[in-house]
Amino acid sequence: MTDYKSSELLRFTTAGSVDDGKSTLIGRLLYDSKSIYQDQYDQIKKTSERMGEAEINLALLTDGLKSEREQGITIDVAYRYFSTPKRKFIIADTPGHTQYTRNMVTGASTANVALILIDARQGVVEQTRRHAIIASLLQIPHLVCCINKMDLVDFSEEKYNAIQEEFESFAAKLDVKDVHFIPISALLGDNVVNRSKNTPWYEGPTLIYYLENVHIASDHNFIDVRFPVQYVVRPYSDEFHDYRGYAGRVAGGVLKKGDKVMLLPTGFTTTISQIDGPDGQQEEAFPPQSVTVQLADDLDLSRGDMIVRENNKPDVSQDFDLMVCWFSSDAPLKENGKYTIMHTSQEARCVVKKLRYKLDINTLHRDEESKDIKMNDIARIQVRTTKPLFTDPYRTNRITGSVILIEEGTNNTVAAGMII
Amino acid sequence: MNYSINHLKELESESIFVMREVAAQFENPVLMFSGGKDSILMVHLAYKAFYPARIPFTLLHIDTGHNFDETIQYRDDLVKRMNAKLIVGSVQDAIDNGLVREEKGFNASRNGLQTAVLLDELEKGKFDAALGGARRDEEKARAKERFFSHRDEFGQWDPKNQRPELWNLFNSKHFMGEHFRVFPISNWTELDVWQYLAMEEVPLPSLYFAHERKVFERDGTLLADSEHISKKPTEEVFTEMVRCRTIGDVTCTGVWRSDAQDVKAIIEEIATTRMTERGGRTDDKRSETSMEDRKKKGYF
Ligand SMILES: Nc1nc2c(ncn2[C@@H]2O[C@H](COP(=O)(O)OP(=O)(O)OP(=O)(O)O)[C@@H](O)[C@H]2O)c(=O)[nH]1
Ligand SMILES: [Mg+2]
């Protein structure tokens, strides 16, 4: 059991092409770490038998929807949980089908680690590249390439090395810092929780060992103070008659009681007079804490505004460049198209001023001619917003650097955007 | 200085963030309160999220009329303590008015009838968001839920066509008559809930702790002996030390043999148990996809 006073939370996601074994791997991880309950096990055993499968199908642990079971594929993200004495894990098992890329992005957007599965028989395919690009755009700090189905290639070291080389040469062109490789069989369990006897040539860690030990404490930005105001707390009671608190979740830096701060957009300066956390007053607040901040002066400040430091401001601008992942199957991304844009606790409208290029998934070539951005395409665009947003490059802050675009006619979320 | 927080504080922070988003983005949100530990956790987190102001959500209890007595007592005390507003949607009234029809037979349950009453209350109150304490680790269809889950004008969930949900940017846009279900404690497991409730010393209904109760066995599950369930002649009543792992309607909430008298013992029990908490819910056992089917129609 986790010692809950000291255990960290690690979020990881699966990625990779259809049938490369993502769901099976998650099932295996849960099964071998003894995180499956008896009734869940009995249930999927029964279903496997009914579907005429020889062995118990561990993918059924995450593929829980009727249509997923009928087709034997993953359609939407499934979240699963397990813990070891060191960490609690949140798993997002995502679909490999191109059609459901938006659900893969959903699962990956909050992850610390991405497990990219590659079928050892197929090697790196287009969808592997697409997901690797998305993982790099999303700045997932740690990537693990799980070369899977090693049992089907006789646990061949040559095959493994060739795929590792193939992936590395592609990843060299991407912005990824930390890539690991592990030869596994999700079906049989090799190197997942238990070290495999079939890969004596492999000296690295098992997957679970890696997940338990990868360093994640520095995945937040603790330097640049960013506090988007989410909600204003006004009790209107006799006891707290004059109370006015600014509730929000720290997006960057460390806020301290007594700190001199600046408010955006007004530019007024004041000091933090009190920080209220879930357990009462606290001296300081840092990501990802949710707190309520009180200020020394009564100034105009509401949802969508931001508390920062005078000598360390975000970009305050109406024009910026975005890398977008386009989700809409109905309508392509258009130059001059107008959308609602959400950013931290701000909402505005925006217009696509320029479509700079579309990224070719296979070659990473920047296609500046194509004006046709369809579902699952990745593109760089320039937008102009109706009012200034307070942004940082996504590279320096995943919270103040991200936006979504919403189509006004349908209310659908049509793009994930990362500020450059 | 070490700027890190443990996983319970991180979950707490995430849930508080989501609740504040609901208060900011919706006009008329309601918090669905069942009386179980997850609802109790929700109210506790909402209290923290808006302190020292009052919780900005009305509480909504869909009352099947088949409750454990302790549940209603606890609910009323909590409402008083929080100075909150409570609406009760009554399944009995809905039966009397002909909105729904009572099931018959030995496994009759009002569980399914709750959906119609819930949707009716949401419409009557013009609520545009209903906060629920469902968790993704509870059940395989729930494992697929977003934090902000869109419902059409019939209250239906379309699991094959959910909106993408990126980072912590929640799109609450909807048309008239549609609403959202919001699940702030999506990422908590049963064990997290108990560890947190222990850490926070939240008072809990006595049903969760081991006590002697008259029970009988049906399909491998122990059920509380109650006037609301008709027993078959072969079903014998006996007395056992039991506790509830979930609290729902008496007719479908199984009780578990247990000696756990306090939260610490419960935590130990859960950490070593081999069954999920919903393993004792007869409403989930009706078919393989019974939760998905109910959720599509608008169930909690
Ligand atoms: N032999 C062998 N088969 C495997 C292995 N891992 C997965 N499979 C099989 O590959 C098929 C697809 O596995 P899934 O886990 O459903 O694949 P997935 O990547 O989750 O697929 P999508 O979610 O639809 O993209 C199943 O029949 C698995 O049993 C492995 O290590 N060895
Ligand atoms: Mg899958």
CSV table of N, CA, C and O in Angstrom, one decimal, chain A residues 132-225:
chain,number,residue,atom,x,y,z
A,132,ALA,N,4.3,10.4,-31.9
A,132,ALA,CA,5.6,10.9,-31.4
A,132,ALA,C,5.7,12.5,-31.6
A,132,ALA,O,6.1,13.2,-30.7
A,133,ILE,N,5.2,12.9,-32.7
A,133,ILE,CA,5.2,14.4,-33.0
A,133,ILE,C,4.2,15.0,-31.9
A,133,ILE,O,4.6,16.1,-31.4
A,134,ILE,N,3.1,14.5,-31.8
A,134,ILE,CA,2.1,15.0,-30.8
A,134,ILE,C,2.7,15.1,-29.4
A,134,ILE,O,2.6,16.1,-28.7
A,135,ALA,N,3.4,14.0,-29.0
A,135,ALA,CA,4.0,13.9,-27.7
A,135,ALA,C,5.0,15.0,-27.6
A,135,ALA,O,5.2,15.6,-26.5
A,136,SER,N,5.8,15.2,-28.6
A,136,SER,CA,6.8,16.3,-28.5
A,136,SER,C,6.2,17.7,-28.5
A,136,SER,O,6.6,18.5,-27.8
A,137,LEU,N,5.1,17.9,-29.3
A,137,LEU,CA,4.4,19.2,-29.3
A,137,LEU,C,3.9,19.4,-27.9
A,137,LEU,O,3.9,20.6,-27.4
A,138,LEU,N,3.3,18.4,-27.3
A,138,LEU,CA,2.7,18.5,-26.0
A,138,LEU,C,3.8,18.6,-24.9
A,138,LEU,O,3.4,18.8,-23.7
A,139,GLN,N,5.0,18.5,-25.3
A,139,GLN,CA,6.1,18.6,-24.4
A,139,GLN,C,6.0,17.6,-23.2
A,139,GLN,O,6.2,17.9,-22.0
A,140,ILE,N,5.5,16.4,-23.5
A,140,ILE,CA,5.5,15.3,-22.5
A,140,ILE,C,7.0,15.1,-22.1
A,140,ILE,O,7.8,14.8,-23.0
A,141,PRO,N,7.3,15.3,-20.8
A,141,PRO,CA,8.7,15.3,-20.5
A,141,PRO,C,9.5,14.0,-20.7
A,141,PRO,O,10.7,14.1,-21.0
A,142,HIS,N,8.8,12.9,-20.7
A,142,HIS,CA,9.6,11.6,-20.8
A,142,HIS,C,8.8,10.7,-21.7
A,142,HIS,O,7.7,10.4,-21.6
A,143,LEU,N,9.6,10.1,-22.7
A,143,LEU,CA,9.0,9.2,-23.6
A,143,LEU,C,9.7,7.8,-23.4
A,143,LEU,O,10.9,7.7,-23.3
A,144,VAL,N,8.8,6.8,-23.5
A,144,VAL,CA,9.4,5.4,-23.4
A,144,VAL,C,8.9,4.6,-24.6
A,144,VAL,O,7.7,4.5,-24.8
A,145,CYS,N,9.8,4.2,-25.5
A,145,CYS,CA,9.4,3.4,-26.6
A,145,CYS,C,9.4,1.9,-26.2
A,145,CYS,O,10.4,1.4,-25.8
A,146,CYS,N,8.2,1.4,-26.1
A,146,CYS,CA,8.0,0.0,-25.8
A,146,CYS,C,8.0,-0.8,-27.1
A,146,CYS,O,7.0,-0.8,-27.8
A,147,ILE,N,9.1,-1.5,-27.4
A,147,ILE,CA,9.1,-2.3,-28.6
A,147,ILE,C,8.4,-3.6,-28.2
A,147,ILE,O,8.9,-4.5,-27.5
A,148,ASN,N,7.1,-3.8,-28.7
A,148,ASN,CA,6.2,-4.8,-28.3
A,148,ASN,C,6.1,-6.0,-29.2
A,148,ASN,O,6.6,-5.9,-30.3
A,149,LYS,N,5.5,-7.1,-28.7
A,149,LYS,CA,5.3,-8.3,-29.5
A,149,LYS,C,6.7,-8.9,-29.8
A,149,LYS,O,6.8,-9.6,-30.9
A,150,MET,N,7.6,-8.8,-28.9
A,150,MET,CA,9.0,-9.4,-29.1
A,150,MET,C,8.8,-10.9,-29.2
A,150,MET,O,9.7,-11.5,-29.8
A,151,ASP,N,7.8,-11.5,-28.6
A,151,ASP,CA,7.6,-12.9,-28.7
A,151,ASP,C,7.3,-13.3,-30.2
A,151,ASP,O,7.6,-14.5,-30.5
A,152,LEU,N,6.9,-12.4,-31.0
A,152,LEU,CA,6.6,-12.8,-32.4
A,152,LEU,C,7.8,-12.6,-33.3
A,152,LEU,O,7.8,-13.0,-34.5
A,153,VAL,N,8.9,-12.1,-32.7
A,153,VAL,CA,10.2,-12.0,-33.5
A,153,VAL,C,11.3,-12.7,-32.8
A,153,VAL,O,12.5,-12.3,-32.9
A,154,ASP,N,10.9,-13.7,-32.1
A,154,ASP,CA,11.9,-14.6,-31.3
A,154,ASP,C,12.8,-13.7,-30.5
A,154,ASP,O,14.0,-14.1,-30.3
A,155,PHE,N,12.3,-12.7,-29.9
A,155,PHE,CA,13.1,-11.8,-29.0
A,155,PHE,C,14.4,-11.4,-29.6
A,155,PHE,O,15.5,-11.4,-29.0
A,156,SER,N,14.3,-11.1,-30.9
A,156,SER,CA,15.6,-10.7,-31.6
A,156,SER,C,16.2,-9.4,-31.3
A,156,SER,O,15.5,-8.4,-31.4
A,157,GLU,N,17.4,-9.4,-30.9
A,157,GLU,CA,18.1,-8.2,-30.5
A,157,GLU,C,18.3,-7.3,-31.7
A,157,GLU,O,18.2,-6.1,-31.7
A,158,GLU,N,18.6,-8.0,-32.9
A,158,GLU,CA,18.8,-7.2,-34.1
A,158,GLU,C,17.5,-6.4,-34.5
A,158,GLU,O,17.6,-5.2,-34.8
A,159,LYS,N,16.4,-7.0,-34.4
A,159,LYS,CA,15.1,-6.4,-34.7
A,159,LYS,C,15.0,-5.2,-33.8
A,159,LYS,O,14.6,-4.1,-34.2
A,160,TYR,N,15.2,-5.4,-32.5
A,160,TYR,CA,15.1,-4.4,-31.5
A,160,TYR,C,16.0,-3.2,-31.8
A,160,TYR,O,15.5,-2.0,-31.8
A,161,ASN,N,17.2,-3.5,-32.1
A,161,ASN,CA,18.2,-2.4,-32.4
A,161,ASN,C,17.8,-1.6,-33.6
A,161,ASN,O,18.0,-0.4,-33.6
A,162,ALA,N,17.4,-2.4,-34.6
A,162,ALA,CA,17.0,-1.7,-35.9
A,162,ALA,C,15.9,-0.7,-35.6
A,162,ALA,O,15.9,0.4,-36.1
A,163,ILE,N,14.9,-1.1,-34.8
A,163,ILE,CA,13.7,-0.2,-34.6
A,163,ILE,C,14.2,1.0,-33.7
A,163,ILE,O,13.8,2.1,-33.9
A,164,GLN,N,15.0,0.7,-32.7
A,164,GLN,CA,15.5,1.8,-31.9
A,164,GLN,C,16.2,2.8,-32.8
A,164,GLN,O,16.0,4.0,-32.6
A,165,GLU,N,17.0,2.3,-33.7
A,165,GLU,CA,17.8,3.3,-34.6
A,165,GLU,C,16.8,4.1,-35.4
A,165,GLU,O,16.9,5.3,-35.6
A,166,GLU,N,15.8,3.3,-36.0
A,166,GLU,CA,14.8,4.0,-36.8
A,166,GLU,C,14.1,5.1,-36.1
A,166,GLU,O,13.9,6.2,-36.6
A,167,PHE,N,13.7,4.8,-34.8
A,167,PHE,CA,13.0,5.8,-34.1
A,167,PHE,C,13.9,7.0,-33.7
A,167,PHE,O,13.5,8.1,-33.8
A,168,GLU,N,15.1,6.6,-33.3
A,168,GLU,CA,16.0,7.7,-32.9
A,168,GLU,C,16.3,8.7,-34.0
A,168,GLU,O,16.4,9.9,-33.8
A,169,SER,N,16.5,8.1,-35.2
A,169,SER,CA,16.8,9.0,-36.3
A,169,SER,C,15.6,10.0,-36.6
A,169,SER,O,15.8,11.1,-37.0
A,170,PHE,N,14.4,9.4,-36.4
A,170,PHE,CA,13.2,10.3,-36.6
A,170,PHE,C,13.1,11.3,-35.4
A,170,PHE,O,12.9,12.5,-35.6
A,171,ALA,N,13.3,10.8,-34.2
A,171,ALA,CA,13.1,11.7,-33.0
A,171,ALA,C,14.2,12.8,-32.9
A,171,ALA,O,14.0,13.8,-32.3
A,172,ALA,N,15.3,12.6,-33.6
A,172,ALA,CA,16.4,13.6,-33.6
A,172,ALA,C,15.9,14.9,-34.2
A,172,ALA,O,16.3,16.0,-33.8
A,173,LYS,N,14.8,14.8,-35.0
A,173,LYS,CA,14.3,16.0,-35.6
A,173,LYS,C,13.2,16.6,-34.8
A,173,LYS,O,12.6,17.7,-35.1
A,174,LEU,N,12.8,15.9,-33.7
A,174,LEU,CA,11.8,16.4,-32.8
A,174,LEU,C,12.4,17.0,-31.5
A,174,LEU,O,13.5,16.8,-31.2
A,175,ASP,N,11.5,17.8,-30.8
A,175,ASP,CA,11.9,18.4,-29.6
A,175,ASP,C,11.6,17.4,-28.4
A,175,ASP,O,10.7,17.6,-27.7
A,176,VAL,N,12.4,16.4,-28.3
A,176,VAL,CA,12.2,15.5,-27.2
A,176,VAL,C,13.5,15.3,-26.4
A,176,VAL,O,14.6,15.2,-27.0
A,177,LYS,N,13.4,15.3,-25.1
A,177,LYS,CA,14.6,15.4,-24.3
A,177,LYS,C,15.0,14.0,-23.8
A,177,LYS,O,16.2,13.6,-23.8
A,178,ASP,N,14.0,13.2,-23.4
A,178,ASP,CA,14.3,12.0,-22.6
A,178,ASP,C,13.6,10.8,-23.2
A,178,ASP,O,12.4,10.7,-23.1
A,179,VAL,N,14.3,10.0,-24.0
A,179,VAL,CA,13.7,8.8,-24.6
A,179,VAL,C,14.4,7.6,-24.1
A,179,VAL,O,15.6,7.5,-24.1
A,180,HIS,N,13.6,6.6,-23.7
A,180,HIS,CA,14.0,5.3,-23.3
A,180,HIS,C,13.5,4.2,-24.2
A,180,HIS,O,12.4,4.4,-24.8
A,181,PHE,N,14.1,3.1,-24.3
A,181,PHE,CA,13.6,1.9,-25.1
A,181,PHE,C,13.6,0.7,-24.2
A,181,PHE,O,14.5,0.4,-23.5
A,182,ILE,N,12.5,-0.1,-24.3
A,182,ILE,CA,12.4,-1.3,-23.6
A,182,ILE,C,11.8,-2.4,-24.5
A,182,ILE,O,10.7,-2.2,-25.1
A,183,PRO,N,12.4,-3.6,-24.6
A,183,PRO,CA,11.8,-4.7,-25.4
A,183,PRO,C,10.8,-5.4,-24.5
A,183,PRO,O,11.1,-5.9,-23.4
A,184,ILE,N,9.5,-5.5,-25.0
A,184,ILE,CA,8.5,-6.2,-24.1
A,184,ILE,C,7.6,-7.1,-24.9
A,184,ILE,O,7.6,-7.1,-26.1
A,185,SER,N,6.9,-7.9,-24.2
A,185,SER,CA,5.8,-8.6,-24.7
A,185,SER,C,4.6,-8.3,-23.8
A,185,SER,O,4.6,-8.8,-22.6
A,186,ALA,N,3.7,-7.5,-24.2
A,186,ALA,CA,2.6,-7.1,-23.4
A,186,ALA,C,1.7,-8.4,-23.1
A,186,ALA,O,1.2,-8.5,-22.1
A,187,LEU,N,1.6,-9.2,-24.2
A,187,LEU,CA,0.8,-10.4,-24.0
A,187,LEU,C,1.3,-11.4,-23.0
A,187,LEU,O,0.6,-11.9,-22.1
A,188,LEU,N,2.7,-11.6,-23.0
A,188,LEU,CA,3.2,-12.6,-22.1
A,188,LEU,C,3.9,-12.0,-20.8
A,188,LEU,O,4.2,-12.7,-19.9
A,189,GLY,N,4.1,-10.7,-20.8
A,189,GLY,CA,4.6,-10.0,-19.6
A,189,GLY,C,6.1,-9.7,-19.6
A,189,GLY,O,6.6,-9.2,-18.6
A,190,ASP,N,6.8,-10.0,-20.6
A,190,ASP,CA,8.3,-9.8,-20.6
A,190,ASP,C,8.6,-8.4,-20.3
A,190,ASP,O,8.2,-7.5,-21.1
A,191,ASN,N,9.4,-8.1,-19.3
A,191,ASN,CA,10.0,-6.8,-19.0
A,191,ASN,C,8.9,-5.8,-18.7
A,191,ASN,O,9.2,-4.6,-18.7
A,192,VAL,N,7.7,-6.2,-18.4
A,192,VAL,CA,6.7,-5.2,-17.9
A,192,VAL,C,6.8,-5.0,-16.4
A,192,VAL,O,7.3,-4.0,-16.0
A,193,VAL,N,6.4,-6.1,-15.7
A,193,VAL,CA,6.7,-6.0,-14.2
A,193,VAL,C,7.8,-6.9,-13.9
A,193,VAL,O,8.6,-6.7,-13.0
A,194,ASN,N,7.9,-8.0,-14.6
A,194,ASN,CA,8.9,-9.0,-14.3
A,194,ASN,C,10.0,-9.1,-15.4
A,194,ASN,O,9.7,-9.0,-16.6
A,195,ARG,N,11.2,-9.1,-15.0
A,195,ARG,CA,12.3,-9.2,-15.9
A,195,ARG,C,12.3,-10.4,-16.8
A,195,ARG,O,12.0,-11.5,-16.3
A,196,SER,N,12.5,-10.3,-18.1
A,196,SER,CA,12.4,-11.4,-19.0
A,196,SER,C,13.7,-12.2,-19.1
A,196,SER,O,14.8,-11.7,-19.1
A,197,LYS,N,13.5,-13.5,-19.2
A,197,LYS,CA,14.6,-14.4,-19.4
A,197,LYS,C,14.9,-14.5,-20.9
A,197,LYS,O,15.9,-15.0,-21.3
A,198,ASN,N,14.0,-14.0,-21.7
A,198,ASN,CA,14.1,-14.1,-23.1
A,198,ASN,C,15.0,-13.0,-23.8
A,198,ASN,O,15.3,-13.0,-24.9
A,199,THR,N,15.3,-12.0,-22.9
A,199,THR,CA,16.1,-10.9,-23.5
A,199,THR,C,17.4,-10.7,-22.7
A,199,THR,O,17.6,-9.6,-22.1
A,200,PRO,N,18.2,-11.7,-22.6
A,200,PRO,CA,19.5,-11.6,-21.8
A,200,PRO,C,20.3,-10.4,-22.3
A,200,PRO,O,21.1,-9.9,-21.5
A,201,TRP,N,20.2,-10.0,-23.5
A,201,TRP,CA,21.0,-8.9,-24.1
A,201,TRP,C,20.5,-7.6,-23.6
A,201,TRP,O,21.2,-6.6,-23.8
A,202,TYR,N,19.3,-7.5,-23.0
A,202,TYR,CA,18.8,-6.2,-22.6
A,202,TYR,C,19.2,-5.9,-21.1
A,202,TYR,O,18.9,-6.8,-20.2
A,203,GLU,N,19.8,-4.8,-20.8
A,203,GLU,CA,20.3,-4.6,-19.5
A,203,GLU,C,19.5,-3.4,-18.8
A,203,GLU,O,19.8,-3.1,-17.6
A,204,GLY,N,18.6,-2.8,-19.5
A,204,GLY,CA,17.9,-1.7,-18.9
A,204,GLY,C,16.8,-2.1,-17.9
A,204,GLY,O,16.7,-3.3,-17.6
A,205,PRO,N,16.0,-1.2,-17.4
A,205,PRO,CA,15.0,-1.5,-16.4
A,205,PRO,C,13.8,-2.1,-17.0
A,205,PRO,O,13.5,-2.0,-18.2
A,206,THR,N,13.0,-2.7,-16.1
A,206,THR,CA,11.6,-3.1,-16.5
A,206,THR,C,10.8,-1.9,-16.6
A,206,THR,O,11.2,-0.8,-16.1
A,207,LEU,N,9.6,-2.0,-17.2
A,207,LEU,CA,8.8,-0.8,-17.4
A,207,LEU,C,8.4,-0.3,-16.0
A,207,LEU,O,8.4,0.9,-15.8
A,208,ILE,N,7.9,-1.2,-15.1
A,208,ILE,CA,7.4,-0.7,-13.8
A,208,ILE,C,8.6,0.0,-13.0
A,208,ILE,O,8.3,1.0,-12.4
A,209,TYR,N,9.8,-0.6,-13.1
A,209,TYR,CA,10.9,0.1,-12.4
A,209,TYR,C,11.1,1.5,-12.9
A,209,TYR,O,11.3,2.4,-12.2
A,210,TYR,N,11.0,1.6,-14.3
A,210,TYR,CA,11.2,2.9,-14.9
A,210,TYR,C,10.1,3.9,-14.3
A,210,TYR,O,10.4,5.0,-13.9
A,211,LEU,N,8.9,3.4,-14.4
A,211,LEU,CA,7.8,4.3,-14.0
A,211,LEU,C,7.9,4.7,-12.5
A,211,LEU,O,7.5,5.8,-12.1
A,212,GLU,N,8.4,3.8,-11.7
A,212,GLU,CA,8.5,4.1,-10.3
A,212,GLU,C,9.6,5.1,-10.0
A,212,GLU,O,9.6,5.7,-8.9
A,213,ASN,N,10.6,5.2,-10.9
A,213,ASN,CA,11.8,5.9,-10.5
A,213,ASN,C,12.1,7.2,-11.4
A,213,ASN,O,13.0,7.9,-11.0
A,214,VAL,N,11.4,7.3,-12.5
A,214,VAL,CA,11.7,8.5,-13.3
A,214,VAL,C,11.4,9.8,-12.5
A,214,VAL,O,10.5,9.9,-11.7
A,215,HIS,N,12.4,10.7,-12.7
A,215,HIS,CA,12.3,11.9,-11.9
A,215,HIS,C,11.3,12.9,-12.5
A,215,HIS,O,11.4,13.4,-13.6
A,216,ILE,N,10.2,13.2,-11.7
A,216,ILE,CA,9.2,14.1,-12.3
A,216,ILE,C,9.0,15.4,-11.5
A,216,ILE,O,8.2,16.2,-11.9
A,217,ALA,N,9.8,15.6,-10.4
A,217,ALA,CA,9.5,16.7,-9.5
A,217,ALA,C,9.7,18.0,-10.3
A,217,ALA,O,9.1,19.0,-9.9
A,218,SER,N,10.5,18.0,-11.3
A,218,SER,CA,10.8,19.3,-12.0
A,218,SER,C,9.9,19.5,-13.2
A,218,SER,O,10.2,20.4,-14.1
A,219,ASP,N,8.8,18.8,-13.3
A,219,ASP,CA,7.9,18.9,-14.5
A,219,ASP,C,7.1,20.2,-14.4
A,219,ASP,O,6.5,20.6,-15.4
A,220,HIS,N,7.0,20.9,-13.3
A,220,HIS,CA,6.3,22.2,-13.2
A,220,HIS,C,7.3,23.4,-13.3
A,220,HIS,O,8.5,23.2,-13.1
A,221,ASN,N,6.8,24.5,-13.6
A,221,ASN,CA,7.6,25.7,-13.7
A,221,ASN,C,7.5,26.4,-12.3
A,221,ASN,O,6.4,26.9,-11.9
A,222,PHE,N,8.6,26.5,-11.6
A,222,PHE,CA,8.6,27.1,-10.2
A,222,PHE,C,9.2,28.5,-10.2
A,222,PHE,O,9.5,29.0,-9.2
A,223,ILE,N,9.5,29.0,-11.4
A,223,ILE,CA,10.2,30.3,-11.5
A,223,ILE,C,9.4,31.5,-11.8
A,223,ILE,O,9.4,32.5,-11.1
A,224,ASP,N,8.6,31.4,-12.8
A,224,ASP,CA,7.8,32.6,-13.3
A,224,ASP,C,6.4,32.6,-12.6
A,224,ASP,O,5.6,31.7,-12.9
A,225,VAL,N,6.2,33.6,-11.8
A,225,VAL,CA,4.9,33.6,-11.0
A,225,VAL,C,3.8,33.9,-12.0
A,225,VAL,O,3.8,34.9,-12.7
